[in-house]
XYZ file of C-alpha atoms in Angstrom:
659
model
C 76.930 154.076 101.455
C 75.613 154.545 104.974
C 75.138 150.805 105.323
C 78.748 150.055 104.314
C 80.153 152.647 106.742
C 78.128 151.206 109.610
C 79.316 147.726 108.751
C 82.975 148.784 108.786
C 82.555 150.566 112.135
C 80.898 147.536 113.755
C 83.631 145.224 112.466
C 86.318 147.355 114.105
C 84.386 147.831 117.346
C 83.272 144.219 117.827
C 86.173 142.244 116.296
C 89.412 144.122 115.742
C 89.545 146.127 118.973
C 88.758 143.309 121.430
C 90.975 140.831 119.567
C 94.015 143.098 119.681
C 93.482 143.927 123.371
C 93.120 140.294 124.421
C 96.102 139.241 122.307
C 98.335 141.849 123.913
C 97.317 141.013 127.505
C 97.560 137.242 127.025
C 100.971 137.542 125.365
C 102.376 139.555 128.264
C 101.121 137.112 130.898
C 102.336 134.019 129.049
C 105.703 135.568 128.288
C 106.463 136.115 131.984
C 105.234 132.666 132.980
C 107.150 130.945 130.197
C 110.465 132.572 131.097
C 110.215 131.516 134.748
C 109.203 127.972 133.826
C 112.025 127.513 131.331
C 114.699 128.726 133.761
C 113.480 126.453 136.534
C 113.216 123.387 134.293
C 116.602 124.051 132.636
C 118.374 124.138 136.026
C 116.708 120.928 137.157
C 117.461 119.279 133.814
C 121.195 120.038 134.084
C 121.414 118.400 137.527
C 119.547 115.289 136.340
C 121.740 114.911 133.235
C 124.929 114.965 135.308
C 123.630 111.999 137.280
C 122.565 110.164 134.093
C 126.020 110.529 132.494
C 127.726 109.324 135.695
C 125.506 106.244 135.760
C 126.461 105.357 132.190
C 130.183 105.859 132.920
C 129.905 103.465 135.839
C 128.215 100.864 133.638
C 130.903 101.158 130.959
C 133.616 100.701 133.580
C 131.901 97.588 134.935
C 131.856 96.048 131.467
C 135.666 95.923 131.463
C 135.814 93.572 134.470
C 137.112 90.211 133.279
C 136.292 86.873 134.962
C 138.668 85.960 137.733
C 141.403 83.421 137.018
C 144.851 82.587 138.382
C 147.446 85.181 137.471
C 149.651 84.378 134.481
C 147.138 82.066 132.872
C 144.772 82.598 129.949
C 141.099 82.881 130.735
C 139.406 79.476 130.447
C 136.630 79.318 127.871
C 134.132 78.142 130.503
C 134.789 81.244 132.580
C 134.315 83.476 129.516
C 131.111 81.602 128.694
C 129.567 82.468 132.051
C 130.871 86.040 131.778
C 129.537 86.494 128.216
C 126.176 85.027 129.191
C 125.967 87.470 132.091
C 126.811 90.394 129.808
C 124.193 89.512 127.212
C 121.630 88.871 129.955
C 122.184 92.163 131.767
C 122.743 94.228 128.616
C 120.246 93.338 125.933
C 122.069 95.552 123.413
C 125.065 93.167 123.416
C 124.627 90.669 120.576
C 127.975 88.898 120.786
C 131.120 88.631 122.940
C 134.584 87.935 121.463
C 137.925 87.553 123.302
C 141.235 87.740 121.461
C 144.792 87.268 122.673
C 147.780 87.998 120.455
C 149.660 84.795 119.766
C 146.780 82.592 120.928
C 144.037 83.768 118.581
C 140.361 83.840 119.391
C 139.892 82.542 122.941
C 136.134 82.980 122.943
C 133.886 81.665 121.512
C 135.906 78.439 121.745
C 136.242 75.938 118.922
C 133.862 73.042 119.441
C 135.538 69.650 119.183
C 134.007 67.169 116.735
C 136.296 64.299 117.774
C 135.441 62.199 120.824
C 138.140 62.118 123.497
C 136.371 59.410 125.458
C 138.354 56.300 126.340
C 136.486 53.057 127.158
C 136.202 52.345 130.860
C 134.871 49.654 133.131
C 131.068 49.344 133.009
C 128.811 50.584 135.766
C 126.534 47.633 136.146
C 124.091 49.260 138.553
C 123.274 52.275 136.346
C 123.141 50.246 133.164
C 120.811 47.755 134.872
C 118.506 50.522 136.100
C 118.331 52.056 132.608
C 117.475 48.697 131.079
C 114.844 48.005 133.768
C 113.320 51.427 133.170
C 113.059 50.693 129.458
C 111.435 47.316 130.187
C 108.845 48.908 132.486
C 108.043 51.463 129.766
C 107.385 48.674 127.255
C 104.970 47.089 129.753
C 103.226 50.426 130.431
C 104.462 50.542 134.049
C 105.142 54.294 134.179
C 105.700 54.682 137.931
C 108.188 51.843 138.031
C 110.031 53.324 135.056
C 110.204 56.707 136.799
C 111.672 55.056 139.923
C 114.365 53.375 137.830
C 115.354 56.582 136.007
C 115.329 58.586 139.262
C 117.657 55.931 140.677
C 120.045 56.440 137.759
C 120.167 60.198 138.436
C 120.739 59.796 142.171
C 123.303 57.053 141.551
C 125.253 59.359 139.239
C 125.459 61.959 141.990
C 127.110 59.356 144.253
C 129.365 57.675 141.721
C 132.562 58.838 140.064
C 132.086 60.513 136.657
C 134.491 58.072 135.037
C 132.227 55.104 135.786
C 128.931 56.909 135.138
C 129.118 56.574 131.362
C 128.419 53.896 128.852
C 131.687 51.922 128.660
C 131.609 51.665 124.843
C 129.777 54.742 123.479
C 130.603 57.206 126.268
C 126.992 58.342 126.884
C 126.336 59.820 130.320
C 123.725 57.621 132.007
C 122.154 60.448 133.993
C 121.527 62.619 130.909
C 119.715 59.761 129.227
C 117.663 59.186 132.379
C 116.787 62.894 132.807
C 115.551 63.118 129.218
C 113.341 60.053 129.776
C 112.010 61.566 133.022
C 110.969 64.801 131.272
C 108.995 62.843 128.707
C 107.374 60.624 131.388
C 106.350 63.504 133.672
C 104.879 65.381 130.705
C 102.935 62.279 129.746
C 101.581 62.052 133.291
C 100.509 65.726 133.188
C 103.054 66.789 135.839
C 104.288 69.914 134.008
C 105.878 71.526 137.072
C 107.953 68.420 137.852
C 108.936 68.141 134.180
C 110.129 71.772 134.258
C 112.371 71.041 137.264
C 113.907 68.033 135.495
C 114.469 70.107 132.353
C 116.390 72.707 134.354
C 118.602 70.012 135.902
C 119.216 68.491 132.482
C 120.171 71.862 130.952
C 122.515 72.650 133.830
C 124.304 69.294 133.538
C 124.606 69.560 129.760
C 126.189 73.014 130.081
C 128.620 71.889 132.801
C 129.736 68.815 130.830
C 129.348 70.245 127.322
C 133.012 69.753 126.320
C 133.049 66.202 127.802
C 130.062 64.980 125.817
C 130.754 62.597 122.983
C 129.658 64.169 119.647
C 126.767 61.743 119.147
C 125.159 62.411 122.549
C 125.895 66.156 122.236
C 124.154 66.405 118.854
C 121.182 64.413 120.105
C 120.755 66.613 123.182
C 121.159 69.857 121.182
C 118.476 68.757 118.757
C 116.106 67.747 121.576
C 116.657 70.910 123.686
C 116.270 73.172 120.637
C 113.031 71.410 119.752
C 111.674 71.862 123.275
C 112.550 75.565 123.206
C 110.978 76.007 119.778
C 107.731 74.566 121.152
C 107.763 77.134 123.975
C 107.689 74.432 126.632
C 111.066 75.146 128.239
C 110.306 76.491 131.732
C 112.567 76.766 134.726
C 112.169 75.490 138.252
C 109.181 77.577 139.320
C 107.213 76.552 136.237
C 106.597 80.164 135.267
C 109.844 81.884 134.211
C 111.093 81.184 130.627
C 114.537 79.621 130.406
C 115.907 82.203 127.970
C 115.475 84.958 130.588
C 117.726 83.207 133.123
C 121.463 82.676 133.463
C 121.200 79.082 132.214
C 119.267 80.222 129.182
C 121.849 82.906 128.442
C 124.679 80.342 128.741
C 122.879 78.001 126.373
C 122.392 80.844 123.890
C 126.112 81.644 124.071
C 126.960 77.969 123.458
C 124.767 77.901 120.358
C 126.219 81.202 119.081
C 129.754 79.840 119.378
C 128.680 76.600 117.706
C 127.355 78.554 114.693
C 130.597 80.526 114.274
C 132.348 78.904 111.303
C 136.060 78.740 110.517
C 135.805 81.541 107.926
C 134.068 83.860 110.364
C 136.619 83.088 113.096
C 139.404 83.932 110.650
C 137.717 87.243 109.819
C 137.459 88.172 113.500
C 141.120 87.263 114.093
C 142.167 89.325 111.080
C 140.146 92.265 112.329
C 141.725 92.093 115.790
C 145.251 91.936 114.299
C 144.581 95.028 112.189
C 143.166 97.020 115.113
C 145.238 95.836 118.137
C 147.917 98.503 117.697
C 145.332 101.321 117.611
C 143.403 100.293 120.720
C 144.386 102.308 123.834
C 145.350 100.628 127.091
C 142.352 102.053 128.941
C 138.781 102.823 128.023
C 136.566 101.688 125.211
C 136.711 102.259 121.463
C 134.035 101.799 118.820
C 134.961 100.154 115.514
C 133.377 98.541 112.479
C 134.394 94.905 112.105
C 132.746 92.470 109.719
C 130.032 95.049 108.900
C 129.051 95.184 112.581
C 129.286 97.779 115.368
C 131.905 96.664 117.906
C 132.793 98.063 121.325
C 136.380 96.981 122.069
C 138.765 97.402 125.006
C 142.206 96.157 126.081
C 142.467 94.364 129.413
C 145.881 93.997 131.048
C 146.685 92.186 134.283
C 150.022 91.853 136.102
C 151.908 88.757 135.033
C 149.397 87.873 132.298
C 149.293 88.589 128.552
C 146.952 91.360 127.428
C 143.627 90.342 125.976
C 141.109 92.231 123.857
C 137.426 92.105 124.731
C 134.994 92.988 121.893
C 131.245 93.419 122.280
C 129.176 93.321 119.109
C 126.189 95.583 119.758
C 122.962 96.702 118.141
C 122.751 100.495 117.979
C 118.945 100.564 118.193
C 118.924 98.311 121.250
C 121.683 100.384 122.826
C 119.590 103.506 122.352
C 116.596 101.786 123.958
C 118.784 100.635 126.866
C 120.123 104.141 127.419
C 116.618 105.567 127.314
C 115.547 103.152 130.073
C 118.704 103.888 132.093
C 118.305 107.648 131.784
C 114.582 107.496 132.500
C 115.381 106.088 135.940
C 117.553 109.144 136.599
C 114.613 111.447 135.891
C 112.171 109.607 138.110
C 109.898 111.840 140.213
C 110.703 114.901 138.111
C 108.824 116.773 135.407
C 111.534 115.882 132.899
C 111.997 113.237 130.270
C 115.622 112.174 129.787
C 116.500 110.281 126.635
C 119.363 109.410 124.333
C 119.824 111.372 121.131
C 121.657 110.085 118.053
C 122.009 111.290 114.505
C 119.178 108.961 113.482
C 116.570 110.053 115.976
C 115.376 113.541 116.699
C 113.889 114.625 120.045
C 110.132 114.804 120.212
C 110.116 118.015 122.217
C 112.076 121.169 123.043
C 115.512 120.518 124.585
C 115.919 122.040 128.033
C 119.496 120.771 128.573
C 121.932 118.326 126.934
C 125.187 116.538 127.817
C 127.556 114.668 125.544
C 128.206 111.032 126.434
C 131.777 110.052 127.343
C 133.978 108.304 124.739
C 133.562 106.225 122.730
C 129.928 107.337 122.367
C 130.719 111.030 121.966
C 128.506 111.050 118.825
C 125.550 110.472 121.149
C 124.097 112.825 123.723
C 121.660 112.679 126.596
C 118.998 115.358 126.499
C 116.252 116.518 128.820
C 112.851 117.519 127.475
C 109.623 118.328 129.300
C 107.763 115.238 130.442
C 104.492 116.621 129.137
C 105.779 117.653 125.727
C 102.348 118.341 124.328
C 101.496 120.846 127.048
C 104.902 122.519 126.773
C 104.723 122.763 122.993
C 101.118 123.908 123.159
C 102.068 126.753 125.506
C 104.969 127.764 123.299
C 102.787 127.681 120.216
C 100.129 129.700 121.979
C 102.661 132.338 122.911
C 103.998 132.495 119.349
C 100.486 132.702 117.995
C 99.608 135.530 120.352
C 102.646 137.523 119.268
C 102.134 137.046 115.568
C 98.406 136.509 115.550
C 97.611 140.079 116.536
C 98.818 141.514 113.262
C 97.372 138.641 111.246
C 94.043 138.973 113.040
C 93.965 142.701 112.349
C 94.698 142.102 108.675
C 92.097 139.355 108.454
C 89.521 141.566 110.182
C 90.125 144.382 107.715
C 89.974 141.994 104.782
C 86.798 140.417 106.165
C 85.203 143.840 106.588
C 86.123 144.879 103.075
C 84.843 141.582 101.733
C 81.547 141.922 103.581
C 81.076 145.448 102.249
C 81.951 144.325 98.746
C 79.614 141.354 98.956
C 76.737 143.494 100.154
C 77.381 146.092 97.454
C 77.719 143.392 94.778
C 74.480 141.797 95.962
C 72.659 145.107 95.727
C 74.038 145.718 92.221
C 73.127 142.194 91.148
C 69.605 142.510 92.487
C 69.182 145.886 90.749
C 70.421 144.370 87.486
C 68.088 141.393 87.868
C 65.130 143.673 88.550
C 66.027 145.711 85.483
C 66.388 142.609 83.316
C 63.132 141.234 84.671
C 61.305 144.452 83.880
C 62.769 144.515 80.371
C 61.817 140.880 79.770
C 58.277 141.352 81.055
C 57.877 144.546 79.038
C 58.990 142.763 75.875
C 56.696 139.792 76.501
C 53.692 142.050 77.218
C 54.320 144.368 74.283
C 53.706 141.652 71.672
C 50.082 140.750 72.610
C 49.256 144.389 73.349
C 50.499 145.431 69.907
C 48.462 142.706 68.219
C 45.311 143.634 70.158
C 45.770 147.349 69.388
C 46.237 146.697 65.690
C 43.138 144.496 65.435
C 40.999 146.878 67.536
C 42.046 149.910 65.449
C 41.130 148.145 62.227
C 37.645 147.389 63.554
C 37.237 150.891 65.082
C 38.095 152.672 61.833
C 35.623 150.562 59.875
C 38.218 148.773 57.818
C 36.565 145.403 58.605
C 33.066 145.166 57.131
C 32.807 141.436 56.554
C 31.039 139.729 59.489
C 33.166 136.585 59.255
C 36.376 138.535 59.240
C 35.071 140.650 62.115
C 34.470 137.525 64.242
C 37.928 136.259 63.330
C 39.500 139.510 64.542
C 37.470 139.366 67.771
C 38.598 135.766 68.323
C 42.234 136.817 67.830
C 41.772 139.630 70.369
C 40.345 137.143 72.886
C 43.323 134.770 72.349
C 45.803 137.601 72.768
C 43.951 138.642 75.934
C 44.317 135.110 77.278
C 47.987 135.154 76.377
C 48.392 138.513 78.086
C 46.657 137.135 81.176
C 49.043 134.160 81.291
C 52.059 136.399 80.884
C 50.782 138.649 83.669
C 50.208 135.667 85.965
C 53.655 134.347 85.156
C 55.252 137.709 85.898
C 53.386 137.876 89.212
C 54.594 134.364 90.110
C 58.211 135.353 89.421
C 57.832 138.514 91.505
C 56.287 136.626 94.451
C 58.908 133.887 94.188
C 61.696 136.465 94.298
C 60.087 138.060 97.350
C 59.424 134.692 99.030
C 55.701 135.497 99.097
C 54.238 132.591 97.138
C 51.016 131.209 98.636
C 49.221 128.070 97.495
C 45.580 127.027 97.495
C 45.417 123.254 97.301
C 42.242 121.648 95.936
C 41.542 118.120 94.829
C 41.019 117.915 91.085
C 41.896 116.436 87.722
C 45.535 117.183 86.923
C 45.235 115.714 83.431
C 42.708 118.322 82.274
C 44.919 121.147 83.585
C 47.981 119.788 81.793
C 46.022 119.311 78.564
C 44.670 122.878 78.652
C 48.140 124.349 79.249
C 49.633 122.282 76.410
C 46.901 123.336 73.975
C 47.103 127.002 74.970
C 50.893 126.936 74.684
C 50.726 125.296 71.269
C 48.402 128.020 70.040
C 50.678 130.717 71.399
C 53.810 129.359 69.677
C 52.052 128.273 66.489
C 52.516 124.592 67.143
C 50.363 121.514 66.872
C 49.243 119.030 69.535
C 49.170 115.286 68.745
C 47.894 112.442 70.885
C 50.546 109.713 71.092
C 50.733 106.284 72.678
C 53.601 104.650 74.481
C 55.767 105.091 71.389
C 57.959 108.148 70.849
C 56.763 111.095 68.784
C 57.474 110.240 65.135
C 58.139 113.744 63.827
C 56.600 116.902 62.428
C 54.891 117.446 59.150
C 56.137 119.550 56.296
C 54.524 122.752 57.594
C 54.809 122.001 61.268
C 57.673 123.673 63.100
C 56.581 122.709 66.640
C 54.769 119.485 67.549
C 53.760 118.575 71.092
C 52.844 114.956 71.678
C 50.577 114.264 74.647
C 49.838 110.954 76.314
C 47.438 110.834 79.278
C 46.642 107.596 81.080
C 42.975 106.700 81.433
C 41.060 107.106 84.719
C 43.783 108.911 86.641
C 43.044 109.404 90.356
C 42.382 112.940 91.647
C 45.323 114.890 93.094
C 45.531 117.772 95.573
C 47.324 120.641 93.836
C 47.284 124.388 93.211
C 45.905 124.893 89.715
C 47.681 128.159 88.965
C 50.999 126.926 90.307
C 50.929 123.679 88.285
C 49.978 125.647 85.167
C 53.125 127.719 85.662
C 55.247 124.567 86.088
C 53.986 122.981 82.856
C 54.232 126.266 80.958
C 57.850 126.857 82.090
C 58.939 123.351 81.076
C 57.314 123.731 77.639
C 58.783 127.201 77.194
C 62.285 125.922 78.022
C 61.840 123.026 75.593
C 61.156 125.488 72.769
C 63.853 128.014 73.757
C 66.597 125.382 74.017
C 65.794 123.514 70.779
C 67.843 123.319 67.612
C 66.961 126.244 65.349
C 67.384 124.232 62.149
C 65.204 121.309 63.214
C 61.591 120.762 64.092
C 60.768 121.030 67.784
C 59.379 117.765 69.194
C 58.044 117.744 72.765
C 56.466 114.762 74.541
C 54.209 115.247 77.567
C 53.120 112.153 79.497
C 51.022 111.813 82.639
C 50.472 108.514 84.438
C 50.080 106.984 87.879
C 52.935 104.870 89.271
C 53.281 103.277 92.722
C 50.743 105.564 94.356
C 52.206 108.728 92.823
C 51.346 110.941 89.842
C 54.216 111.229 87.347
C 54.339 114.070 84.799
C 57.091 113.820 82.186
C 58.132 116.513 79.708
C 60.731 115.360 77.181
C 62.388 117.427 74.487
C 64.960 116.672 71.825
C 66.933 119.901 72.085
C 70.468 120.870 72.981
C 70.466 119.122 76.390
C 72.822 119.776 79.306
C 76.200 118.589 80.564
C 76.598 116.889 84.000
C 78.151 120.094 85.375
C 75.113 122.131 84.251
C 72.751 119.578 85.851
C 74.321 120.138 89.276
C 73.479 123.868 89.254
C 70.530 124.307 86.854
C 67.877 124.310 89.620
C 69.453 127.252 91.448
C 67.892 130.742 91.029
C 69.368 132.951 88.286
C 71.335 130.051 86.788
C 70.956 129.478 83.051
C 72.321 126.835 80.722
C 75.629 127.437 78.977
C 73.856 127.411 75.573
C 71.439 130.220 76.518
C 73.601 132.829 74.787
C 74.038 130.802 71.626
C 70.311 130.072 71.495
C 69.390 133.749 72.053
C 67.039 132.470 74.753
C 65.477 135.252 76.782
C 64.996 134.804 80.521
C 66.492 135.278 83.969
C 67.140 131.718 85.072
C 64.153 131.627 87.456
C 61.890 129.189 85.604
C 63.320 125.883 86.856
C 63.930 127.291 90.362
C 60.249 128.284 90.464
C 59.237 124.818 89.242
C 61.270 123.139 91.989
C 59.780 125.460 94.638
C 56.224 124.674 93.487
C 56.808 120.904 93.253
C 58.449 120.740 96.695
C 55.542 122.757 98.140
C 53.275 119.980 96.790
C 55.403 117.371 98.590
C 56.924 116.119 95.334
C 60.297 116.151 93.614
C 61.824 116.784 90.190
C 64.180 114.350 88.469
C 66.207 115.417 85.432
C 67.912 113.264 82.814
C 69.876 115.101 80.176
C 72.695 114.603 77.732
C 74.377 117.314 75.695
C 72.993 117.234 72.140
C 70.283 114.659 72.910
C 67.695 116.668 74.826
C 66.352 116.492 78.374
C 63.664 114.674 80.364
C 62.005 116.463 83.287
C 60.068 114.079 85.540
C 57.733 115.594 88.167
C 56.601 113.135 90.844
C 53.660 114.218 93.010
C 52.179 112.223 95.891
C 48.838 110.581 95.021
């Protein structure tokens, strides 16, 4: 009891007391610091959010600016094209621009004409001649001359009137044909930078004259330009910037988007505008769902001109990303992180301040969180842990102290029980030979044995029982020393086979069994009057081995004893003992045909005080120290034990010792 009381006192003095004191002091310090930090950051966050919301309001207002045009006239499609391209270029979240005017329908994207409005004109002999000469030079392989001819066509177009700069019959623009040829020639000559400049000029001219192109030339150029872009070779004038990131690229993208808009889709957009035009206010933006898409729509009115409706199809995810970038600029050089919050995304940190976005995005908000969220959250978690951890730590300390006391007490009880069981087992094992020796000695002392032959037989039995008693005493001493960790070994070089044979023969005599010499084949079986048969197979001319004789005797004896104890009671006991040299090592195998073990038993059977699950059913006496002792002895010899066992089919214990 004194030991348990001391243990409890030390647990409280060394663990509980210091832990509670430190928890209290740390919690007080962090609480004060956290309050000051949160107030300071919340005030700064509110100021930053006001600026972020104002920036977004200014951007929304700028989106409503329509392209300039004469008062009283509808907006030309070309002007809306440039405006839409600028919107999509500056605002990546805008995926489409649509302009509707009641009575006129969908003004933008415009309907692309599939009928040529070109009227034959007088031929331009100079340009046509230069084109033909350029083609002739190409056929002859005269690249430089061909380039001069095509460059002449382009410069001649700049000087001539547009009406006479086209093919008189087909309506092809001479300069566009020449520019396309120049791109191919410069690429063939390895002049990529010059080819990029020509490409940019070609794209600009195609966009400016898109509605004037005859359908055949338009389709040819669209196919060629799209192919060049698909190959990733479309670069602008400096040879570095991709075309799709420039104004020309954005205009081309808008042209292709309008081209892909079919009649059915245009009718759906017009129907949607007609349904919604009466609900759209005269000022500001509204968000709607049209054609399964998110649409930002506004009404633009100008003096002396009919009202028009501007609709921006947008991607909500891209809009959120755009707002995050916009708001992040507002929080530059602060310890805050400003971001957009929607119903789909949750903030990744504690919110210091928040502001609702102006209509029509009132469902979204801009929030401010600490820039270093991990540090902020870590401090908050530490504070929470310090508040709550004190009580938990106290409870855990008490539980740990009780558990330690219980474990120590249980260990003492278990050791006392094991010592008691060991004493009872040893007493029982020693009582049997002592009783036999006493009975035989008393018979001879009282003169009951007069026959000389019988007298010698009794003396021989007393000697055998003395040997058995000696072995039992040695075994008990080995178990005691093993339990105390006091085993000592005396290694000598000798014949292991003779030691094994002597132990097997002595064991067989003690259990009333019979020893048979066997070959490589398995033991056939026992005779009619033979309950226990031990087959032994020793290889010839085995090399000497360094081992402790007494220790190895105990190993062999324990394995044989287990083989008998864990055998089937209604069958003969067959045990095979083999000793041979393999790969520079000495291998001793003891095989039985008893009850065997399950895989779960094999994982724990070598631990001290662990017995097989069938020990109770077999009425096998013991403490579970035999195999643990065997493993200790074998490992002390530098060897190892391998076990193969199957429930109901016996076990094989293989001891491998270094040669």
